Short mmCIF file of C-alpha atoms in Angstrom, two decimals:
data_model
loop_
_atom_site.label_atom_id
_atom_site.label_comp_id
_atom_site.label_asym_id
_atom_site.label_seq_id
_atom_site.Cartn_x
_atom_site.Cartn_y
_atom_site.Cartn_z
CA TYR A 1 231.16 94.95 -79.96
CA LEU A 2 232.88 98.45 -79.98
CA THR A 3 231.48 101.79 -79.19
CA ASN A 4 228.91 100.42 -76.49
CA GLU A 5 228.51 103.12 -73.93
CA LYS A 6 226.06 103.95 -70.99
CA ARG A 7 223.71 107.04 -71.69
CA GLY A 8 221.09 108.78 -69.47
CA ALA A 9 217.32 109.23 -70.44
CA ASN A 10 217.96 112.41 -72.40
CA ALA A 11 221.12 111.92 -74.20
CA ALA A 12 221.32 111.91 -78.37
CA GLU A 13 220.75 108.73 -79.98
CA PRO A 14 224.29 106.97 -79.92
CA LEU A 15 225.81 105.69 -83.36
CA PRO A 16 225.24 101.80 -83.92
CA PRO A 17 228.00 99.85 -82.30
CA ILE A 18 230.58 98.25 -84.51
CA ALA A 19 231.06 94.78 -84.56
CA VAL A 20 234.42 93.11 -84.48
CA GLU A 21 235.02 91.00 -87.69
CA GLN A 22 235.98 87.44 -86.43
CA PRO A 23 239.17 85.82 -87.39
CA THR A 24 239.55 83.53 -90.26
CA VAL A 25 243.19 82.20 -90.07
CA ARG A 26 245.03 80.87 -87.38
CA MET A 27 248.88 80.17 -86.72
CA THR A 28 250.65 78.33 -83.86
CA LEU A 29 253.41 80.26 -82.00
CA GLY A 30 255.87 78.69 -79.67
CA VAL A 31 259.29 78.22 -78.04
CA ASN A 32 262.05 78.13 -80.44
CA LYS A 33 263.21 74.34 -80.60
CA SER A 34 265.78 74.23 -83.27
CA PRO A 35 269.76 73.14 -82.58
CA LEU A 36 270.40 77.16 -83.25
CA ALA A 37 268.00 78.48 -80.84
CA GLY A 38 268.84 80.85 -77.86
CA ARG A 39 271.73 82.57 -79.93
CA GLU A 40 270.01 85.97 -80.38
CA GLY A 41 267.01 86.55 -78.66
CA LYS A 42 266.38 88.00 -75.20
CA PHE A 43 262.92 86.59 -74.52
CA LEU A 44 262.98 82.64 -75.23
CA THR A 45 260.62 80.91 -72.52
CA SER A 46 256.99 79.72 -72.93
CA ARG A 47 256.08 82.08 -70.23
CA MET A 48 257.43 85.17 -71.63
CA ILE A 49 255.62 84.41 -75.06
CA ARG A 50 252.24 83.68 -72.99
CA ASP A 51 252.27 87.00 -71.35
CA ARG A 52 253.07 88.97 -74.53
CA LEU A 53 250.47 87.34 -76.41
CA PHE A 54 247.71 87.88 -74.04
CA LYS A 55 249.08 91.37 -73.24
CA GLU A 56 248.40 92.03 -77.10
CA LEU A 57 244.86 91.35 -76.41
CA ASP A 58 244.28 94.35 -74.68
CA ARG A 59 244.78 96.55 -77.68
CA ASN A 60 244.53 94.26 -80.52
CA VAL A 61 240.70 93.61 -80.45
CA ALA A 62 240.23 91.42 -83.39
CA LEU A 63 242.94 88.95 -82.25
CA GLN A 64 242.32 85.67 -80.49
CA VAL A 65 245.01 83.84 -78.48
CA SER A 66 244.15 80.11 -77.03
CA GLU A 67 246.38 77.50 -75.13
CA THR A 68 246.80 74.01 -76.92
CA GLU A 69 247.63 70.68 -75.75
CA SER A 70 251.40 71.50 -75.78
CA ALA A 71 252.49 73.95 -72.66
CA ASP A 72 254.94 76.03 -75.03
CA ARG A 73 253.02 76.37 -78.02
CA TYR A 74 249.76 78.92 -78.35
CA GLN A 75 247.15 79.06 -81.17
CA VAL A 76 246.65 82.59 -82.40
CA SER A 77 243.89 83.56 -84.80
CA GLY A 78 243.64 86.80 -86.84
CA ARG A 79 241.86 88.42 -89.57
CA GLY A 80 243.97 87.13 -92.36
CA GLN A 81 247.62 86.24 -92.80
CA LEU A 82 248.88 90.01 -92.88
CA HIS A 83 247.14 90.37 -89.31
CA LEU A 84 249.46 87.64 -88.00
CA THR A 85 252.72 88.63 -89.61
CA VAL A 86 252.41 92.08 -88.42
CA LEU A 87 252.53 90.48 -84.81
CA ILE A 88 255.08 88.44 -85.37
CA GLU A 89 257.29 90.80 -86.96
CA THR A 90 256.57 93.34 -83.90
CA MET A 91 257.68 90.50 -81.41
CA ARG A 92 260.87 89.75 -83.49
CA ARG A 93 261.94 93.27 -83.27
CA GLU A 94 261.10 93.52 -79.80
CA GLY A 95 263.77 90.36 -79.01
CA PHE A 96 261.62 87.26 -79.15
CA GLU A 97 262.75 83.98 -80.60
CA LEU A 98 259.74 82.15 -82.03
CA GLU A 99 258.54 78.71 -83.64
CA VAL A 100 255.97 79.74 -86.17
CA GLY A 101 253.54 76.93 -87.80
CA PRO A 102 252.10 77.12 -91.29
CA PRO A 103 248.72 79.35 -91.48
CA SER A 104 245.64 77.36 -91.61
CA VAL A 105 241.95 78.51 -92.42
CA ILE A 106 238.96 78.55 -89.86
CA ILE A 107 236.36 76.44 -90.97
CA LYS A 108 232.96 76.73 -89.43
CA GLU A 109 229.49 75.00 -89.54
CA ASN A 110 226.30 76.48 -90.28
CA GLU A 111 223.02 75.86 -88.89
CA ALA A 112 222.30 72.93 -90.99
CA GLY A 113 225.90 71.29 -90.10
CA GLN A 114 227.44 72.16 -93.41
CA LYS A 115 231.27 73.24 -93.39
CA GLU A 116 231.73 76.61 -94.73
CA GLU A 117 235.04 78.45 -95.21
CA PRO A 118 235.74 82.15 -95.33
CA TRP A 119 236.20 83.82 -98.96
CA GLU A 120 238.03 86.98 -99.87
CA SER A 121 237.13 89.81 -102.50
CA VAL A 122 240.46 90.39 -104.55
CA GLU A 123 241.21 93.00 -106.70
CA VAL A 124 244.46 93.14 -108.97
CA ARG A 125 245.54 95.98 -110.97
CA VAL A 126 248.12 94.71 -113.52
CA PRO A 127 249.50 95.51 -116.96
CA GLU A 128 247.83 94.03 -119.99
CA ASP A 129 250.55 91.83 -120.85
CA TYR A 130 250.28 89.89 -117.56
CA VAL A 131 246.31 89.35 -117.22
CA GLY A 132 246.66 85.91 -118.66
CA GLY A 133 249.03 84.77 -116.18
CA VAL A 134 247.07 86.16 -113.43
CA VAL A 135 243.76 84.72 -114.45
CA ASP A 136 245.40 81.27 -114.47
CA LEU A 137 246.69 81.69 -111.05
CA PHE A 138 243.32 82.47 -109.91
CA ASN A 139 241.38 79.57 -111.68
CA GLN A 140 243.81 77.33 -110.15
CA ARG A 141 243.08 78.52 -106.60
CA LYS A 142 239.32 77.75 -107.32
CA GLY A 143 238.50 81.53 -107.77
CA GLU A 144 235.14 82.76 -109.39
CA LEU A 145 235.72 85.88 -111.59
CA GLN A 146 233.52 88.95 -110.76
CA ASP A 147 234.72 91.43 -113.21
CA MET A 148 237.58 92.59 -115.69
CA GLY A 149 237.90 95.69 -117.44
CA LEU A 150 240.33 98.23 -118.29
CA GLU A 151 241.34 101.31 -115.99
CA GLU A 152 241.36 104.60 -118.28
CA GLY A 153 244.29 106.60 -118.74
CA GLU A 154 246.71 104.26 -116.90
CA GLY A 155 246.55 101.35 -119.60
CA MET A 156 246.28 99.13 -116.25
CA SER A 157 243.84 96.11 -116.63
CA VAL A 158 241.74 95.49 -113.44
CA VAL A 159 240.71 91.98 -112.20
CA LYS A 160 238.24 91.29 -109.56
CA TYR A 161 237.91 87.67 -108.09
CA LEU A 162 236.09 86.01 -105.32
CA VAL A 163 238.74 83.66 -103.87
CA PRO A 164 238.67 80.98 -101.04
CA THR A 165 241.06 82.06 -98.19
CA ARG A 166 242.77 78.82 -98.40
CA GLY A 167 243.70 80.04 -102.10
CA MET A 168 244.93 83.08 -101.03
CA LEU A 169 247.66 81.60 -98.83
CA GLY A 170 250.72 81.73 -100.86
CA LEU A 171 248.97 83.57 -103.88
CA ARG A 172 250.70 86.97 -103.29
CA SER A 173 254.11 85.81 -104.11
CA ALA A 174 252.93 84.04 -107.05
CA LEU A 175 251.01 86.99 -108.26
CA LEU A 176 254.25 89.13 -108.11
CA THR A 177 256.38 86.60 -109.55
CA ALA A 178 254.01 86.23 -112.75
CA THR A 179 253.87 89.95 -113.06
CA ARG A 180 257.38 90.79 -112.33
CA GLY A 181 256.70 92.57 -109.37
CA THR A 182 253.88 95.13 -111.07
CA ALA A 183 250.79 93.73 -109.69
CA ILE A 184 248.83 95.70 -107.06
CA ILE A 185 246.69 93.47 -104.81
CA ASP A 186 244.04 94.49 -102.48
CA SER A 187 241.98 92.03 -100.71
CA VAL A 188 239.13 92.03 -98.00
CA PHE A 189 237.15 89.36 -96.39
CA ASP A 190 233.66 88.98 -98.38
CA SER A 191 231.83 86.07 -96.15
CA TYR A 192 231.73 82.43 -95.33
CA ARG A 193 230.28 80.19 -98.18
CA GLY A 194 230.37 76.58 -98.77
CA MET A 195 233.58 74.36 -98.29
CA ILE A 196 235.04 73.71 -101.91
CA PRO A 197 235.67 69.91 -101.62
CA GLY A 198 239.51 68.53 -102.18
CA GLU A 199 242.43 70.48 -101.96
CA ILE A 200 243.39 73.70 -103.70
CA GLN A 201 246.72 73.69 -105.44
CA ALA A 202 249.58 75.48 -103.57
CA ARG A 203 253.24 75.24 -103.85
CA ASP A 204 254.22 73.23 -106.63
CA LYS A 205 257.73 72.80 -105.94
CA GLY A 206 259.63 71.07 -102.89
CA SER A 207 262.53 72.17 -100.88
CA LEU A 208 266.01 71.55 -100.77
CA LEU A 209 267.12 70.29 -97.27
CA ALA A 210 270.39 70.48 -95.44
CA PHE A 211 271.96 67.30 -95.27
CA SER A 212 273.78 67.76 -92.22
CA ASP A 213 274.68 70.46 -89.14
CA GLY A 214 277.47 72.83 -90.20
CA GLU A 215 278.54 75.90 -91.72
CA VAL A 216 277.71 76.33 -95.33
CA THR A 217 280.76 76.45 -97.68
CA SER A 218 280.94 78.00 -101.40
CA PHE A 219 282.11 74.70 -102.55
CA GLY A 220 278.90 72.83 -101.15
CA LEU A 221 276.69 75.50 -102.61
CA GLU A 222 278.16 75.31 -106.17
CA GLY A 223 277.30 71.49 -106.43
CA ALA A 224 273.69 72.17 -104.97
CA GLN A 225 272.55 75.34 -106.97
CA ASP A 226 272.16 72.83 -109.96
CA ARG A 227 269.07 71.57 -108.00
CA GLY A 228 267.08 74.84 -107.60
CA LYS A 229 267.27 78.21 -106.10
CA MET A 230 269.42 78.58 -103.03
CA MET A 231 268.48 80.67 -99.76
CA ALA A 232 271.84 80.03 -98.20
CA SER A 233 275.12 82.11 -98.18
CA PRO A 234 278.47 80.76 -97.47
CA GLY A 235 279.15 80.91 -93.90
CA ASP A 236 275.86 80.49 -92.73
CA SER A 237 275.09 78.28 -89.71
CA VAL A 238 272.71 75.23 -90.95
CA TYR A 239 271.33 72.05 -89.37
CA LYS A 240 269.79 68.75 -90.63
CA GLY A 241 266.41 69.18 -92.26
CA MET A 242 267.12 73.02 -92.35
CA ILE A 243 265.52 74.47 -95.88
CA VAL A 244 268.21 75.79 -97.80
CA GLY A 245 266.55 76.13 -101.26
CA ILE A 246 263.45 75.35 -103.46
CA HIS A 247 263.81 72.37 -105.57
CA GLN A 248 263.16 72.68 -109.18
CA ARG A 249 260.80 69.54 -109.02
CA PRO A 250 258.08 68.37 -106.76
CA GLY A 251 259.32 66.58 -103.47
CA ASP A 252 262.14 67.30 -101.08
CA LEU A 253 265.73 66.68 -101.97
CA GLU A 254 268.63 66.71 -99.14
CA VAL A 255 271.75 68.35 -100.33
CA ASN A 256 275.28 68.68 -98.83
CA VAL A 257 275.82 72.19 -98.71
CA CYS A 258 278.37 71.86 -95.93
CA LYS A 259 280.71 69.87 -98.32
CA THR A 260 284.43 70.80 -98.40
CA LYS A 261 286.77 70.35 -100.88
CA ALA A 262 289.20 67.77 -100.67
CA LEU A 263 293.00 68.85 -100.40
CA THR A 264 295.40 66.74 -102.21
CA ASN A 265 298.85 67.00 -103.78
CA MET A 266 297.35 66.08 -107.23
CA ARG A 267 296.96 68.82 -109.65
CA SER A 268 293.63 68.61 -111.46
CA ALA A 269 292.78 69.15 -115.27
CA ASN A 270 290.43 71.44 -114.44
CA LYS A 271 291.72 72.95 -111.16
CA GLY A 272 291.17 76.70 -112.44
CA ILE A 273 287.62 76.11 -113.74
CA THR A 274 285.10 77.92 -111.41
CA THR A 275 281.38 77.77 -111.98
CA GLY A 276 280.78 80.82 -109.68
CA LEU A 277 277.70 81.08 -106.96
CA VAL A 278 274.31 82.41 -107.94
CA ALA A 279 273.05 84.99 -105.42
CA PRO A 280 270.87 83.45 -103.01
CA ILE A 281 266.95 84.29 -102.71
CA GLU A 282 266.07 86.87 -100.10
CA MET A 283 263.10 85.73 -98.38
CA SER A 284 261.10 88.01 -96.09
CA LEU A 285 258.62 87.24 -93.14
CA ASP A 286 255.73 87.33 -95.43
CA SER A 287 257.76 85.16 -98.17
CA CYS A 288 258.55 82.76 -95.74
CA VAL A 289 254.99 82.21 -94.35
CA GLU A 290 253.42 81.81 -97.41
CA TYR A 291 256.17 79.38 -98.51
CA LEU A 292 255.33 77.06 -95.60
CA ALA A 293 253.89 73.63 -96.19
CA ALA A 294 251.81 71.68 -93.78
CA ASP A 295 254.91 69.57 -92.56
CA GLU A 296 257.44 72.64 -92.20
CA ILE A 297 257.97 75.42 -89.65
CA LEU A 298 259.53 78.89 -89.60
CA GLU A 299 262.22 79.85 -86.88
CA VAL A 300 262.13 83.65 -86.38
CA THR A 301 264.84 85.35 -84.38
CA PRO A 302 265.65 88.93 -84.04
CA SER A 303 268.14 88.80 -87.16
CA LYS A 304 267.71 85.56 -89.08
CA MET A 305 264.40 83.48 -90.27
CA ARG A 306 265.14 79.92 -90.86
CA MET A 307 262.58 77.38 -92.16
CA SER A 308 262.81 73.36 -91.61
CA LYS A 309 260.88 70.31 -91.56
CA ASN A 310 258.80 70.01 -88.55
CA PRO A 311 260.38 66.95 -86.70
CA ALA A 312 257.03 65.94 -84.94
CA MET A 313 255.73 65.65 -88.56
CA ALA A 314 258.79 63.49 -89.86
CA GLY A 315 258.27 61.23 -86.85
CA LYS A 316 254.57 60.68 -87.55
CA LYS A 317 255.19 59.89 -91.29
CA LYS A 318 257.87 57.52 -90.42
CA GLN A 319 255.48 55.75 -87.93
CA GLY A 320 252.72 55.48 -90.91
CA LYS A 321 255.22 54.07 -93.36
CA LYS A 322 255.97 51.24 -90.87
#
């Protein structure tokens, strides 16, 4: 509790103490182990990361940090995804390099032994033309409609839902895409309720993965951009398994973005024809965290953010197939 204090017998009645909200979402933060690690950051070791995380507990009272089975990875729990991404962004600007795992919801058991999950109250203000798309997205995430109406004078519709926190992971980006950036989204923790059985639909498209280590070329991007939306630009350094784009279909696909054009002394009939490059998607820290699937990780450095497949998860999948 906050505001607990000692007082004398004749002191005035104190204000009731404020209970600290319990965390609802957790992520893992650890040492960056990618092939491009150590090029930019000043603070790289597990001891530096550990000291910084536990120092944060002195002022960030709602944060919880615990050690894991791995000596170079720590579990950080907070009040929602935004709470944790603010911490990651602060550490990134201080010069840390981190490996960040996908967010997951904290499940609890009630007195009867039944599993419960956190739910959030969400309010979205959006132009009337996009209300249908907003409602569809909430229904896909197992949301329960609470209220819907028009806001007087501004021509905006107000939609209120109760949504499980599992369904809120990645929903903000989807809402902004569906409403062309016009949606105003507010959410707050509501309560723990009975867990919804089954999985909640999240990302419906796979990732485009780099085929090999190297430097991205314009020629390689021209061949790969037909497969989906690219995140990489010419000159970027990539490594095998790194996410370089969003596949236009479900499932992952490896693309050779480092491919160079063969140099010959033969003149091609279509030599002068060029398709041109489409501008890459700019991914913020929030967008990257929301995009992560269960088998993906995010590499955060002071100037770059790279996503890739988790090598540990890939090894388990191969063993399962055998």
